C-alpha atoms as a printed R data frame, in Angstrom:
    type eleno elety resid chain resno       x       y       z
1   ATOM     1    CA   HIS     A     1  15.422 -14.172 -19.585
2   ATOM     2    CA   GLY     A     2  15.278 -13.060 -15.952
3   ATOM     3    CA   ASP     A     3  12.767 -13.101 -13.155
4   ATOM     4    CA   GLY     A     4  10.230 -10.681 -14.636
5   ATOM     5    CA   LEU     A     5   9.313  -7.648 -12.547
6   ATOM     6    CA   TRP     A     6  12.329  -8.007 -10.276
7   ATOM     7    CA   ASP     A     7  14.647  -7.560 -13.300
8   ATOM     8    CA   VAL     A     8  13.013  -4.258 -14.274
9   ATOM     9    CA   SER     A     9  15.410  -1.358 -13.956
10  ATOM    10    CA   CYS     A    10  14.537   1.434 -11.593
11  ATOM    11    CA   ASP     A    11  14.199   3.958 -14.422
12  ATOM    12    CA   VAL     A    12  11.900   1.673 -16.418
13  ATOM    13    CA   CYS     A    13   9.750   1.131 -13.327
14  ATOM    14    CA   LYS     A    14   9.411   4.879 -12.725
15  ATOM    15    CA   VAL     A    15   8.521   5.621 -16.364
16  ATOM    16    CA   MET     A    16   6.021   2.758 -16.431
17  ATOM    17    CA   VAL     A    17   4.341   3.776 -13.164
18  ATOM    18    CA   ARG     A    18   4.341   7.492 -14.053
19  ATOM    19    CA   THR     A    19   2.808   6.811 -17.495
20  ATOM    20    CA   ILE     A    20   0.059   4.555 -16.181
21  ATOM    21    CA   LYS     A    21  -0.608   6.755 -13.129
22  ATOM    22    CA   ASP     A    22  -0.969   9.805 -15.416
23  ATOM    23    CA   MET     A    23  -3.371   7.911 -17.672
24  ATOM    24    CA   VAL     A    24  -5.442   6.848 -14.665
25  ATOM    25    CA   SER     A    25  -5.581  10.378 -13.211
26  ATOM    26    CA   ASN     A    26  -6.527  11.787 -16.639
27  ATOM    27    CA   LYS     A    27  -9.380   9.262 -16.774
28  ATOM    28    CA   LYS     A    28  -8.140   7.556 -19.926
29  ATOM    29    CA   ASP     A    29 -10.124   4.563 -21.138
30  ATOM    30    CA   ARG     A    30  -9.357   1.376 -19.182
31  ATOM    31    CA   ASP     A    31  -8.665  -0.605 -22.364
32  ATOM    32    CA   ASP     A    32  -6.197   2.059 -23.573
33  ATOM    33    CA   ILE     A    33  -4.342   1.917 -20.250
34  ATOM    34    CA   ILE     A    34  -4.173  -1.873 -20.424
35  ATOM    35    CA   SER     A    35  -2.866  -1.695 -24.018
36  ATOM    36    CA   VAL     A    36  -0.114   0.736 -22.959
37  ATOM    37    CA   ALA     A    37   0.811  -1.469 -19.992
38  ATOM    38    CA   ILE     A    38   1.016  -4.529 -22.261
39  ATOM    39    CA   GLU     A    39   3.225  -2.633 -24.727
40  ATOM    40    CA   ILE     A    40   5.552  -1.433 -21.957
41  ATOM    41    CA   CYS     A    41   5.734  -4.999 -20.666
42  ATOM    42    CA   LYS     A    42   6.670  -6.289 -24.142
43  ATOM    43    CA   ILE     A    43   9.059  -3.486 -25.185
44  ATOM    44    CA   GLN     A    44  10.937  -3.619 -21.882
45  ATOM    45    CA   LYS     A    45  10.905  -7.433 -21.998
46  ATOM    46    CA   ILE     A    46   9.526  -7.613 -18.470
47  ATOM    47    CA   GLU     A    47   8.060 -10.976 -19.440
48  ATOM    48    CA   SER     A    48   7.420 -12.901 -22.629
49  ATOM    49    CA   ASP     A    49   4.841 -11.400 -25.001
50  ATOM    50    CA   ARG     A    50   2.408 -14.200 -24.131
51  ATOM    51    CA   ILE     A    51   2.690 -13.541 -20.384
52  ATOM    52    CA   CYS     A    52   2.288  -9.764 -20.916
53  ATOM    53    CA   ASP     A    53  -0.851 -10.384 -23.007
54  ATOM    54    CA   LEU     A    54  -2.384 -12.666 -20.365
55  ATOM    55    CA   VAL     A    55  -1.276 -11.298 -16.997
56  ATOM    56    CA   VAL     A    56  -1.667  -7.531 -17.481
57  ATOM    57    CA   PRO     A    57  -5.421  -7.717 -18.234
58  ATOM    58    CA   GLN     A    58  -5.941 -10.285 -15.473
59  ATOM    59    CA   TYR     A    59  -4.551  -8.006 -12.740
60  ATOM    60    CA   SER     A    60  -5.552  -4.669 -14.292
61  ATOM    61    CA   ASP     A    61  -8.566  -3.956 -12.041
62  ATOM    62    CA   MET     A    62  -6.506  -4.415  -8.894
63  ATOM    63    CA   ALA     A    63  -3.526  -2.429 -10.222
64  ATOM    64    CA   LEU     A    64  -5.598   0.420 -11.661
65  ATOM    65    CA   GLY     A    65  -7.663   0.718  -8.485
66  ATOM    66    CA   THR     A    66  -4.497   0.854  -6.420
67  ATOM    67    CA   LEU     A    67  -2.900   3.487  -8.640
68  ATOM    68    CA   LYS     A    68  -6.095   5.561  -8.759
69  ATOM    69    CA   ASP     A    69  -6.309   5.752  -4.967
70  ATOM    70    CA   SER     A    70  -2.586   5.924  -4.248
71  ATOM    71    CA   VAL     A    71  -0.981   9.098  -2.966
72  ATOM    72    CA   LEU     A    72   2.466   7.595  -3.513
73  ATOM    73    CA   SER     A    73   4.766   8.992  -6.186
74  ATOM    74    CA   PRO     A    74   6.230   6.735  -8.896
75  ATOM    75    CA   ASP     A    75   9.550   6.897  -7.001
76  ATOM    76    CA   GLU     A    76   7.907   5.684  -3.786
77  ATOM    77    CA   ILE     A    77   6.009   2.911  -5.587
78  ATOM    78    CA   CYS     A    78   9.164   1.675  -7.335
79  ATOM    79    CA   GLY     A    79  11.056   1.914  -4.050
80  ATOM    80    CA   LEU     A    80   8.481  -0.407  -2.500
81  ATOM    81    CA   LEU     A    81   8.590  -2.817  -5.452
82  ATOM    82    CA   LEU     A    82  12.324  -2.816  -6.171
83  ATOM    83    CA   GLY     A    83  13.868  -1.804  -2.856
84  ATOM    84    CA   ASP     A    84  16.050   0.954  -1.437
85  ATOM    85    CA   SER     A    85  18.563   0.756  -4.281
86  ATOM    86    CA   CYS     A    86  15.891   2.131  -6.631
87  ATOM    87    CA   ALA     A    87  14.291   4.834  -4.513
88  ATOM    88    CA   VAL     A    88  13.419   5.547  -0.931
89  ATOM    89    CA   PRO     A    89  10.227   3.614  -0.298
90  ATOM    90    CA   TYR     A    90   7.277   5.271   1.381
91  ATOM    91    CA   ASP     A    91   7.532   5.147   5.165
92  ATOM    92    CA   PRO     A    92   4.329   6.200   6.943
93  ATOM    93    CA   MET     A    93   6.220   6.660  10.201
94  ATOM    94    CA   VAL     A    94   8.109   9.642   8.759
95  ATOM    95    CA   LEU     A    95   4.959  11.733   8.413
96  ATOM    96    CA   TRP     A    96   3.756  11.364  11.995
97  ATOM    97    CA   ASN     A    97   3.839  14.597  13.941
98  ATOM    98    CA   ILE     A    98   1.704  14.802  17.058
99  ATOM    99    CA   THR     A    99   1.690  18.088  18.916
100 ATOM   100    CA   LEU     A   100   0.950  17.659  22.596
101 ATOM   101    CA   SER     A   101  -0.724  20.276  24.721
102 ATOM   102    CA   SER     A   102   1.525  22.418  26.898
103 ATOM   103    CA   ARG     A   103  -1.091  22.139  29.653
104 ATOM   104    CA   PRO     A   104   0.104  19.778  32.422
105 ATOM   105    CA   LYS     A   105  -1.494  16.386  32.770
106 ATOM   106    CA   PRO     A   106  -4.117  16.131  35.515
107 ATOM   107    CA   PRO     A   107  -2.990  14.218  38.611
108 ATOM   108    CA   ASN     A   108  -3.816  10.527  38.882
109 ATOM   109    CA   ARG     A   109  -6.847   9.844  41.030
110 ATOM   110    CA   LYS     A   110  -7.054   6.852  43.288
111 ATOM   111    CA   ARG     A   111  -9.428   4.285  41.844
112 ATOM   112    CA   HIS     A   112 -12.064   2.791  44.085
113 ATOM   113    CA   LEU     A   113 -13.031  -0.833  43.631
114 ATOM   114    CA   PRO     A   114 -16.758  -1.567  43.417
115 ATOM   115    CA   ASP     A   115 -18.532  -2.884  46.473
116 ATOM   116    CA   PRO     A   116 -18.145  -6.702  46.593
117 ATOM   117    CA   SER     A   117 -21.943  -7.019  46.760
118 ATOM   118    CA   ALA     A   118 -22.435  -4.953  43.559
119 ATOM   119    CA   PRO     A   119 -23.977  -6.781  40.559
120 ATOM   120    CA   ARG     A   120 -21.465  -8.555  38.320
121 ATOM   121    CA   MET     A   121 -21.371  -8.846  34.570
122 ATOM   122    CA   ASN     A   122 -19.553 -11.455  32.479
123 ATOM   123    CA   VAL     A   123 -17.981 -10.281  29.229
124 ATOM   124    CA   LEU     A   124 -16.809 -12.512  26.400
125 ATOM   125    CA   HIS     A   125 -14.289 -10.743  24.171
126 ATOM   126    CA   LEU     A   126 -13.595 -12.448  20.825
127 ATOM   127    CA   THR     A   127 -10.895 -11.244  18.475
128 ATOM   128    CA   ASP     A   128  -8.958 -12.349  15.431
129 ATOM   129    CA   LEU     A   129  -5.380 -12.494  16.643
130 ATOM   130    CA   HIS     A   130  -2.683 -13.008  14.035
131 ATOM   131    CA   LEU     A   131   0.855 -11.965  13.283
132 ATOM   132    CA   ASP     A   132   1.721 -10.226  10.042
133 ATOM   133    CA   ILE     A   133   5.453  -9.525   9.982
134 ATOM   134    CA   ASN     A   134   5.080  -7.217   6.979
135 ATOM   135    CA   TYR     A   135   2.428  -5.047   8.649
C-alpha cells in the first residue's frame, strides 16, 4: 500500500477530477457526489476503505467549493497535485498580456519639497509581513 494520493496515476486523477467536476457543474446532489468520490477512492485503492469512508466526507465542503469555483481543467488540477510528469500545471504568469499605450510617457517634473515651516503629520503604517515561498 503506497502513500495515498501521491500514488494515484495521472489518468486516474484526471478521470476522478473530471467526473466530480462534471457532477458539481451539473448541480448533482452533494451526497451523491461524495458517494461517487468514496467509490473512486475505494476502487482505485487510493486509500483503505476505512480512510475513504472517513476522509472524503470530512473534506468534501472544501473540495467541492474549490472545484465549483475553479476555472482549471482536470489536466491543470492534476498537474498541480501530481507534478509536471502528469500534466502541465496551471501557471498564471502565462496568461498575462498588458498592452501599453503607444503615446510617449510625459517628462519627469522636478519635485519641490514642502516649506520647512509647513505643518507636519506623523503616520504609523502597520502591516502583516510574512514570507510564503509557495506564493
